[in-house]
Amino acid sequence: MRIRLIGAAALLLALLAPCAVTAEEVAPTYFGKDVSTAKIGGPLHMTDQNGRRRSFEDFRGKVVVIFFGYTRCPDVCPTTLSRMAQVMRLLGPDAERTQVLWVTVDPKRDTQALLHNFIPHFDARFLGLRGTLAQTESLAKSFHVGYQILKYQGTFLVDHSPEGYLIDPAGVTRLKLPYDMTAEQIAADVRTILGQQ
Amino acid sequence: MNKTLASLAMASALFSVTFSAAAEVTVTDAWVRGMVKGQTETGAYMTIKSTEPTKLVGVSSPVTKVVQLHEMKMDGDVMTMRPLKSLAVPADKPLSFGPDGYHIMLIDLKKPLAKGESVPLKLTFRSQGGKKSSVEVKAEVRALTEPSAPAPMDHAHMQH
């Protein structure tokens, strides 16, 4: 009886296996979280570290990886930017079709001049973006990125969401990139999305 | 004479016993993140090890008057930063600062610290018995781009 059951289970698996393989081929796998249908991300109206006005339309045809941060952030932001510099190196020629954007959540203290000094240290191709308080708030909200700035004994404590988002070359936000993703995983996801175009 | 020697030996034996019972705190791999022009704050990192449970109760440095101990925590999707008054160091378990926990903030620096410079830091500890001791280290200033910890490798997760 038991043997027969196992036999039946094996037969069932053998029948199902080809379907599973087909499904695997159809649905792409990502290291990041697929948010393609969540309609994440609003319009971008900000200035980069060189003083140029930027919108998402400037980057059509490229994969955009966007993060939020602040320059006085001691760990997470430099680590994220260093990791993205490594992603660019891993991408090789595909890096030309990839744009990293880093939006300050603290435009009061992160001046354009400071962003100009800070951002190219990681990679000269990265753009540091700065908007008004209202523009910052509405862009962060559209990406479900939370932040707040608290004044404390001569400094400002900033809370913020460290994850990034990947936007495809058509301008659709496709993946959420959690903070613990490695450079290899992010590069793999960028390549997967670029390969779909 | 013999008596004196014997009592000396006894005294030194007593002394070494007392000495080994006091917390011995070592601080290794102390470094500070390099800065660019326009920045006024940066983080300092290190590994603290103590033979006895103790508490880090203060940090000071000649480079600035404002030095704070901060703790980072994930609150849902948001990474929060909060000042700490003290930080418990367990016995014989190295406590490493880094992106998942603690760091020291050097605030209101008058000029940016550049890679290759050295920053003196004085760490004050208070033992369980209430005794204060301090450790002085020279933290090396590393590149702005220095990752705070090795990139996480064991979190591979594929999602459909």
CSV table of C-alpha atoms in Angstrom, one decimal:
chain,number,residue,atom,x,y,z
A,1,MET,CA,0.0,0.0,0.0
A,2,ARG,CA,2.7,2.4,1.1
A,3,ILE,CA,4.9,1.5,-2.0
A,4,ARG,CA,1.9,2.1,-4.2
A,5,LEU,CA,1.3,5.5,-2.7
A,6,ILE,CA,5.0,6.5,-3.2
A,7,GLY,CA,4.7,5.2,-6.8
A,8,ALA,CA,1.7,7.3,-7.4
A,9,ALA,CA,3.4,10.4,-5.9
A,10,ALA,CA,6.4,9.9,-8.1
A,11,LEU,CA,4.2,9.6,-11.1
A,12,LEU,CA,2.4,12.7,-10.2
A,13,LEU,CA,5.7,14.6,-9.7
A,14,ALA,CA,6.9,13.3,-13.1
A,15,LEU,CA,3.7,14.6,-14.7
A,16,LEU,CA,3.9,18.0,-13.0
A,17,ALA,CA,7.7,18.5,-13.5
A,18,PRO,CA,7.5,19.8,-17.1
A,19,CYS,CA,4.8,22.3,-16.1
A,20,ALA,CA,7.1,23.6,-13.3
A,21,VAL,CA,10.0,24.0,-15.6
A,22,THR,CA,7.8,26.0,-18.1
A,23,ALA,CA,6.5,28.2,-15.3
A,24,GLU,CA,10.1,28.9,-14.3
A,25,GLU,CA,11.0,30.0,-17.8
A,26,VAL,CA,8.1,32.3,-18.1
A,27,ALA,CA,8.3,34.1,-14.7
A,28,PRO,CA,11.8,35.7,-14.4
A,29,THR,CA,13.4,35.4,-11.0
A,30,TYR,CA,14.9,38.3,-9.2
A,31,PHE,CA,17.0,38.8,-6.0
A,32,GLY,CA,15.0,42.0,-5.3
A,33,LYS,CA,11.3,42.1,-4.6
A,34,ASP,CA,9.1,42.3,-7.7
A,35,VAL,CA,6.9,45.4,-7.3
A,36,SER,CA,6.0,45.8,-11.0
A,37,THR,CA,2.3,46.0,-10.4
A,38,ALA,CA,2.4,48.2,-7.4
A,39,LYS,CA,2.7,51.5,-9.3
A,40,ILE,CA,5.5,52.8,-7.1
A,41,GLY,CA,7.3,56.1,-7.8
A,42,GLY,CA,6.1,59.5,-8.7
A,43,PRO,CA,7.5,62.2,-11.0
A,44,LEU,CA,11.0,63.5,-10.3
A,45,HIS,CA,11.7,67.3,-10.4
A,46,MET,CA,15.0,67.9,-8.8
A,47,THR,CA,18.5,69.3,-9.4
A,48,ASP,CA,21.6,67.2,-9.6
A,49,GLN,CA,25.0,68.0,-8.1
A,50,ASN,CA,26.0,69.9,-11.2
A,51,GLY,CA,23.0,72.2,-11.1
A,52,ARG,CA,21.1,70.5,-13.9
A,53,ARG,CA,17.3,69.9,-13.6
A,54,ARG,CA,16.5,66.3,-13.7
A,55,SER,CA,13.4,64.2,-14.3
A,56,PHE,CA,12.9,60.4,-14.8
A,57,GLU,CA,12.3,61.0,-18.5
A,58,ASP,CA,16.0,61.9,-18.9
A,59,PHE,CA,16.9,58.3,-18.2
A,60,ARG,CA,14.5,56.5,-20.6
A,61,GLY,CA,16.3,53.6,-22.2
A,62,LYS,CA,18.4,53.0,-19.0
A,63,VAL,CA,17.8,51.1,-15.9
A,64,VAL,CA,17.6,53.5,-13.0
A,65,VAL,CA,18.5,52.5,-9.5
A,66,ILE,CA,17.3,55.1,-6.9
A,67,PHE,CA,18.1,55.4,-3.2
A,68,PHE,CA,17.4,58.0,-0.6
A,69,GLY,CA,20.0,59.1,2.0
A,70,TYR,CA,21.9,62.0,3.5
A,71,THR,CA,25.6,62.9,3.6
A,72,ARG,CA,26.0,62.8,7.4
A,73,CYS,CA,24.7,59.3,7.4
A,74,PRO,CA,27.7,57.4,8.9
A,75,ASP,CA,27.2,53.8,7.7
A,76,VAL,CA,24.3,52.9,5.6
A,77,CYS,CA,24.6,55.6,2.9
A,78,PRO,CA,28.3,55.3,2.2
A,79,THR,CA,28.0,51.5,2.3
A,80,THR,CA,25.1,51.6,-0.2
A,81,LEU,CA,26.9,54.0,-2.5
A,82,SER,CA,30.1,51.9,-2.4
A,83,ARG,CA,28.1,48.8,-3.1
A,84,MET,CA,26.5,50.5,-6.1
A,85,ALA,CA,30.0,51.5,-7.4
A,86,GLN,CA,30.9,47.9,-7.2
A,87,VAL,CA,27.6,47.0,-9.2
A,88,MET,CA,28.8,49.4,-11.9
A,89,ARG,CA,32.1,47.7,-12.1
A,90,LEU,CA,30.4,44.3,-12.2
A,91,LEU,CA,28.1,45.5,-15.0
A,92,GLY,CA,31.0,46.4,-17.3
A,93,PRO,CA,29.6,47.7,-20.6
A,94,ASP,CA,26.0,47.4,-19.2
A,95,ALA,CA,26.9,50.2,-16.8
A,96,GLU,CA,26.4,52.6,-19.7
A,97,ARG,CA,22.7,51.6,-19.7
A,98,THR,CA,22.4,52.0,-15.9
A,99,GLN,CA,21.9,55.2,-13.9
A,100,VAL,CA,22.3,55.5,-10.2
A,101,LEU,CA,20.4,58.3,-8.5
A,102,TRP,CA,20.8,59.2,-4.9
A,103,VAL,CA,18.2,61.6,-3.4
A,104,THR,CA,19.0,63.5,-0.2
A,105,VAL,CA,16.3,63.5,2.4
A,106,ASP,CA,18.0,66.5,4.1
A,107,PRO,CA,18.2,69.2,1.4
A,108,LYS,CA,18.6,71.9,4.1
A,109,ARG,CA,22.0,70.7,5.1
A,110,ASP,CA,23.0,68.7,1.9
A,111,THR,CA,23.7,71.6,-0.4
A,112,GLN,CA,24.4,71.2,-4.1
A,113,ALA,CA,28.1,72.0,-3.4
A,114,LEU,CA,28.3,69.3,-0.8
A,115,LEU,CA,26.6,66.8,-3.1
A,116,HIS,CA,29.1,67.8,-5.7
A,117,ASN,CA,32.0,66.9,-3.4
A,118,PHE,CA,30.4,63.8,-2.0
A,119,ILE,CA,28.8,61.8,-4.8
A,120,PRO,CA,31.6,61.5,-7.4
A,121,HIS,CA,33.8,60.0,-4.6
A,122,PHE,CA,31.9,56.8,-5.1
A,123,ASP,CA,31.4,56.9,-8.9
A,124,ALA,CA,31.7,59.9,-11.3
A,125,ARG,CA,28.6,58.7,-13.1
A,126,PHE,CA,26.3,58.8,-10.1
A,127,LEU,CA,23.9,61.7,-9.7
A,128,GLY,CA,23.0,63.2,-6.3
A,129,LEU,CA,19.6,64.9,-6.4
A,130,ARG,CA,18.3,67.7,-4.3
A,131,GLY,CA,14.8,69.2,-4.2
A,132,THR,CA,12.7,71.5,-2.1
A,133,LEU,CA,11.4,70.1,1.2
A,134,ALA,CA,8.0,69.5,-0.5
A,135,GLN,CA,9.5,67.8,-3.6
A,136,THR,CA,11.6,65.6,-1.4
A,137,GLU,CA,8.6,64.6,0.7
A,138,SER,CA,6.4,63.8,-2.3
A,139,LEU,CA,9.1,61.8,-4.1
A,140,ALA,CA,9.9,59.8,-1.0
A,141,LYS,CA,6.2,59.2,-0.3
A,142,SER,CA,5.7,57.9,-3.9
A,143,PHE,CA,8.4,55.3,-3.2
A,144,HIS,CA,7.0,54.5,0.2
A,145,VAL,CA,10.3,55.7,1.7
A,146,GLY,CA,9.9,57.0,5.2
A,147,TYR,CA,12.2,59.6,6.8
A,148,GLN,CA,12.2,62.1,9.6
A,149,ILE,CA,14.8,64.5,11.0
A,150,LEU,CA,15.1,65.1,14.7
A,151,LYS,CA,17.2,67.8,16.3
A,152,TYR,CA,19.4,66.6,19.1
A,153,GLN,CA,22.2,68.3,21.1
A,154,GLY,CA,24.0,70.1,18.3
A,155,THR,CA,23.2,67.6,15.6
A,156,PHE,CA,20.3,66.1,13.6
A,157,LEU,CA,19.3,62.5,13.9
A,158,VAL,CA,17.9,61.3,10.6
A,159,ASP,CA,15.8,58.1,10.2
A,160,HIS,CA,15.3,56.8,6.7
A,161,SER,CA,14.5,53.7,4.7
A,162,PRO,CA,17.7,52.4,3.2
A,163,GLU,CA,16.3,50.2,0.5
A,164,GLY,CA,16.5,51.1,-3.2
A,165,TYR,CA,14.3,50.7,-6.2
A,166,LEU,CA,15.0,49.6,-9.7
A,167,ILE,CA,13.2,51.4,-12.6
A,168,ASP,CA,13.2,49.7,-16.0
A,169,PRO,CA,14.2,51.5,-19.3
A,170,ALA,CA,10.5,52.3,-20.0
A,171,GLY,CA,10.1,54.1,-16.6
A,172,VAL,CA,8.2,51.4,-14.7
A,173,THR,CA,9.4,50.7,-11.1
A,174,ARG,CA,10.0,47.0,-11.1
A,175,LEU,CA,12.0,45.9,-8.1
A,176,LYS,CA,12.5,46.9,-4.5
A,177,LEU,CA,16.1,46.3,-3.5
A,178,PRO,CA,16.4,45.5,0.2
A,179,TYR,CA,19.5,46.8,2.1
A,180,ASP,CA,21.0,43.4,2.5
A,181,MET,CA,21.4,42.6,-1.2
A,182,THR,CA,24.9,42.1,-2.4
A,183,ALA,CA,26.5,43.9,-5.4
A,184,GLU,CA,26.4,40.6,-7.4
A,185,GLN,CA,22.7,40.2,-6.7
A,186,ILE,CA,21.9,43.8,-7.7
A,187,ALA,CA,24.0,43.5,-10.9
A,188,ALA,CA,22.2,40.3,-11.8
A,189,ASP,CA,18.8,42.0,-11.4
A,190,VAL,CA,19.9,45.0,-13.5
A,191,ARG,CA,21.1,42.5,-16.3
A,192,THR,CA,17.8,40.6,-16.1
A,193,ILE,CA,15.8,43.8,-16.6
A,194,LEU,CA,18.1,45.1,-19.4
A,195,GLY,CA,17.8,41.7,-21.1
A,196,GLN,CA,14.0,42.0,-21.2
A,197,GLN,CA,14.1,45.1,-23.4
B,1,MET,CA,65.4,38.7,55.2
B,2,ASN,CA,63.6,35.5,54.2
B,3,LYS,CA,60.6,36.8,55.9
B,4,THR,CA,60.7,40.0,53.9
B,5,LEU,CA,61.1,38.1,50.7
B,6,ALA,CA,58.3,35.8,51.6
B,7,SER,CA,56.0,38.8,52.4
B,8,LEU,CA,57.0,40.5,49.2
B,9,ALA,CA,56.2,37.3,47.2
B,10,MET,CA,52.9,37.2,49.0
B,11,ALA,CA,52.2,40.8,48.3
B,12,SER,CA,52.9,40.4,44.6
B,13,ALA,CA,50.8,37.3,44.5
B,14,LEU,CA,47.9,39.2,46.1
B,15,PHE,CA,48.5,42.0,43.7
B,16,SER,CA,48.4,39.8,40.6
B,17,VAL,CA,45.2,38.3,41.9
B,18,THR,CA,43.6,41.7,42.4
B,19,PHE,CA,44.9,42.8,39.0
B,20,SER,CA,43.4,39.8,37.1
B,21,ALA,CA,40.0,40.4,38.8
B,22,ALA,CA,39.9,44.0,37.3
B,23,ALA,CA,38.4,44.3,33.9
B,24,GLU,CA,40.9,44.5,31.2
B,25,VAL,CA,39.5,46.4,28.2
B,26,THR,CA,41.2,46.3,24.8
B,27,VAL,CA,40.1,48.4,21.8
B,28,THR,CA,41.2,47.3,18.4
B,29,ASP,CA,40.7,48.2,14.7
B,30,ALA,CA,39.6,51.8,15.5
B,31,TRP,CA,39.0,53.8,12.4
B,32,VAL,CA,37.1,56.9,11.3
B,33,ARG,CA,35.4,57.5,8.0
B,34,GLY,CA,37.1,60.1,5.8
B,35,MET,CA,35.1,63.2,4.9
B,36,VAL,CA,34.8,65.6,2.0
B,37,LYS,CA,34.8,69.4,2.1
B,38,GLY,CA,31.5,70.6,3.5
B,39,GLN,CA,30.9,67.7,5.8
B,40,THR,CA,31.0,68.4,9.5
B,41,GLU,CA,30.2,64.9,10.9
B,42,THR,CA,31.6,61.4,10.6
B,43,GLY,CA,31.4,58.0,12.2
B,44,ALA,CA,34.1,56.2,14.3
B,45,TYR,CA,34.2,52.4,14.5
B,46,MET,CA,36.1,49.8,16.6
B,47,THR,CA,36.0,46.5,18.4
B,48,ILE,CA,35.9,46.5,22.2
B,49,LYS,CA,36.8,43.5,24.2
B,50,SER,CA,36.7,43.2,28.0
B,51,THR,CA,37.6,40.4,30.4
B,52,GLU,CA,34.8,41.5,32.7
B,53,PRO,CA,31.3,42.9,32.0
B,54,THR,CA,31.7,46.7,31.8
B,55,LYS,CA,30.0,49.7,30.3
B,56,LEU,CA,31.3,52.3,27.8
B,57,VAL,CA,30.1,55.6,29.5
B,58,GLY,CA,31.9,58.3,27.6
B,59,VAL,CA,34.0,59.1,24.5
B,60,SER,CA,36.0,62.2,23.9
B,61,SER,CA,38.4,63.5,21.3
B,62,PRO,CA,40.6,66.6,20.9
B,63,VAL,CA,39.2,67.0,17.3
B,64,THR,CA,35.8,68.1,18.5
B,65,LYS,CA,33.8,68.9,21.6
B,66,VAL,CA,30.7,67.0,20.4
B,67,VAL,CA,31.1,63.3,20.5
B,68,GLN,CA,28.1,61.0,20.7
B,69,LEU,CA,27.4,57.3,20.9
B,70,HIS,CA,24.6,56.2,18.6
B,71,GLU,CA,22.7,53.1,18.0
B,72,MET,CA,21.1,52.2,14.7
B,73,LYS,CA,18.0,50.0,14.6
B,74,MET,CA,15.6,48.9,11.9
B,75,ASP,CA,12.0,50.0,12.7
B,76,GLY,CA,10.1,48.2,10.0
B,77,ASP,CA,11.6,49.6,6.8
B,78,VAL,CA,13.1,52.6,8.5
B,79,MET,CA,16.6,52.7,9.9
B,80,THR,CA,16.6,54.8,13.0
B,81,MET,CA,19.5,56.5,14.8
B,82,ARG,CA,19.4,57.2,18.5
B,83,PRO,CA,21.9,58.5,21.0
B,84,LEU,CA,22.9,56.2,23.9
B,85,LYS,CA,24.1,57.2,27.3
B,86,SER,CA,26.1,54.1,27.8
B,87,LEU,CA,26.8,50.8,26.1
B,88,ALA,CA,27.2,47.4,27.9
B,89,VAL,CA,30.2,45.4,26.9
B,90,PRO,CA,29.8,41.7,27.9
B,91,ALA,CA,32.7,39.6,29.2
B,92,ASP,CA,35.0,38.0,26.6
B,93,LYS,CA,32.7,38.7,23.7
B,94,PRO,CA,34.1,41.3,21.3
B,95,LEU,CA,31.7,44.1,20.5
B,96,SER,CA,32.1,45.4,17.0
B,97,PHE,CA,30.7,48.7,15.9
B,98,GLY,CA,29.2,48.8,12.4
B,99,PRO,CA,26.2,49.3,10.2
B,100,ASP,CA,24.0,46.9,12.1
B,101,GLY,CA,24.5,48.5,15.5
B,102,TYR,CA,26.7,51.1,17.2
B,103,HIS,CA,29.0,53.9,16.1
B,104,ILE,CA,30.5,57.0,17.6
B,105,MET,CA,29.6,60.3,15.9
B,106,LEU,CA,32.2,63.0,15.8
B,107,ILE,CA,30.0,66.1,15.3
B,108,ASP,CA,30.6,69.7,14.5
B,109,LEU,CA,34.2,69.2,13.1
B,110,LYS,CA,35.8,72.4,12.0
B,111,LYS,CA,37.6,70.8,9.1
B,112,PRO,CA,37.1,67.6,7.3
B,113,LEU,CA,39.2,64.6,8.4
B,114,ALA,CA,41.2,63.2,5.4
B,115,LYS,CA,42.3,59.7,4.8
B,116,GLY,CA,45.6,58.9,6.5
B,117,GLU,CA,45.1,61.3,9.4
B,118,SER,CA,44.9,59.9,12.9
B,119,VAL,CA,42.2,60.8,15.5
B,120,PRO,CA,42.8,60.3,19.2
B,121,LEU,CA,39.8,58.9,21.0
B,122,LYS,CA,39.5,58.5,24.8
B,123,LEU,CA,36.9,55.9,25.8
B,124,THR,CA,35.8,55.8,29.4
B,125,PHE,CA,34.4,52.6,31.0
B,126,ARG,CA,32.6,52.0,34.2
B,127,SER,CA,32.9,48.5,35.8
B,128,GLN,CA,30.1,46.8,37.6
B,129,GLY,CA,31.7,47.9,40.8
B,130,GLY,CA,31.5,51.5,39.7
B,131,LYS,CA,35.2,51.9,39.0
B,132,LYS,CA,36.1,54.1,36.1
B,133,SER,CA,38.9,53.5,33.7
B,134,SER,CA,39.8,54.8,30.3
B,135,VAL,CA,41.4,53.5,27.1
B,136,GLU,CA,43.1,55.8,24.6
B,137,VAL,CA,43.3,54.8,21.0
B,138,LYS,CA,44.4,56.5,17.8
B,139,ALA,CA,41.8,55.9,15.1
B,140,GLU,CA,43.0,55.8,11.5
B,141,VAL,CA,41.1,57.9,9.1
B,142,ARG,CA,40.1,55.7,6.1
B,143,ALA,CA,38.4,56.5,2.8
B,144,LEU,CA,34.9,57.9,2.6
B,145,THR,CA,34.0,54.9,0.5
B,146,GLU,CA,35.2,52.3,3.0
B,147,PRO,CA,32.4,49.8,3.6
B,148,SER,CA,31.6,49.6,7.3
B,149,ALA,CA,31.5,45.8,7.3
B,150,PRO,CA,32.0,43.0,4.8
B,151,ALA,CA,29.1,42.9,2.3
B,152,PRO,CA,26.4,40.4,3.6
B,153,MET,CA,26.9,37.1,1.7
B,154,ASP,CA,24.6,34.7,3.4
B,155,HIS,CA,21.3,36.4,2.7
B,156,ALA,CA,20.8,35.1,-0.8
B,157,HIS,CA,17.0,34.9,-1.5
B,158,MET,CA,15.4,34.5,-4.8
B,159,GLN,CA,11.9,35.9,-5.2
B,160,HIS,CA,9.4,35.4,-8.0
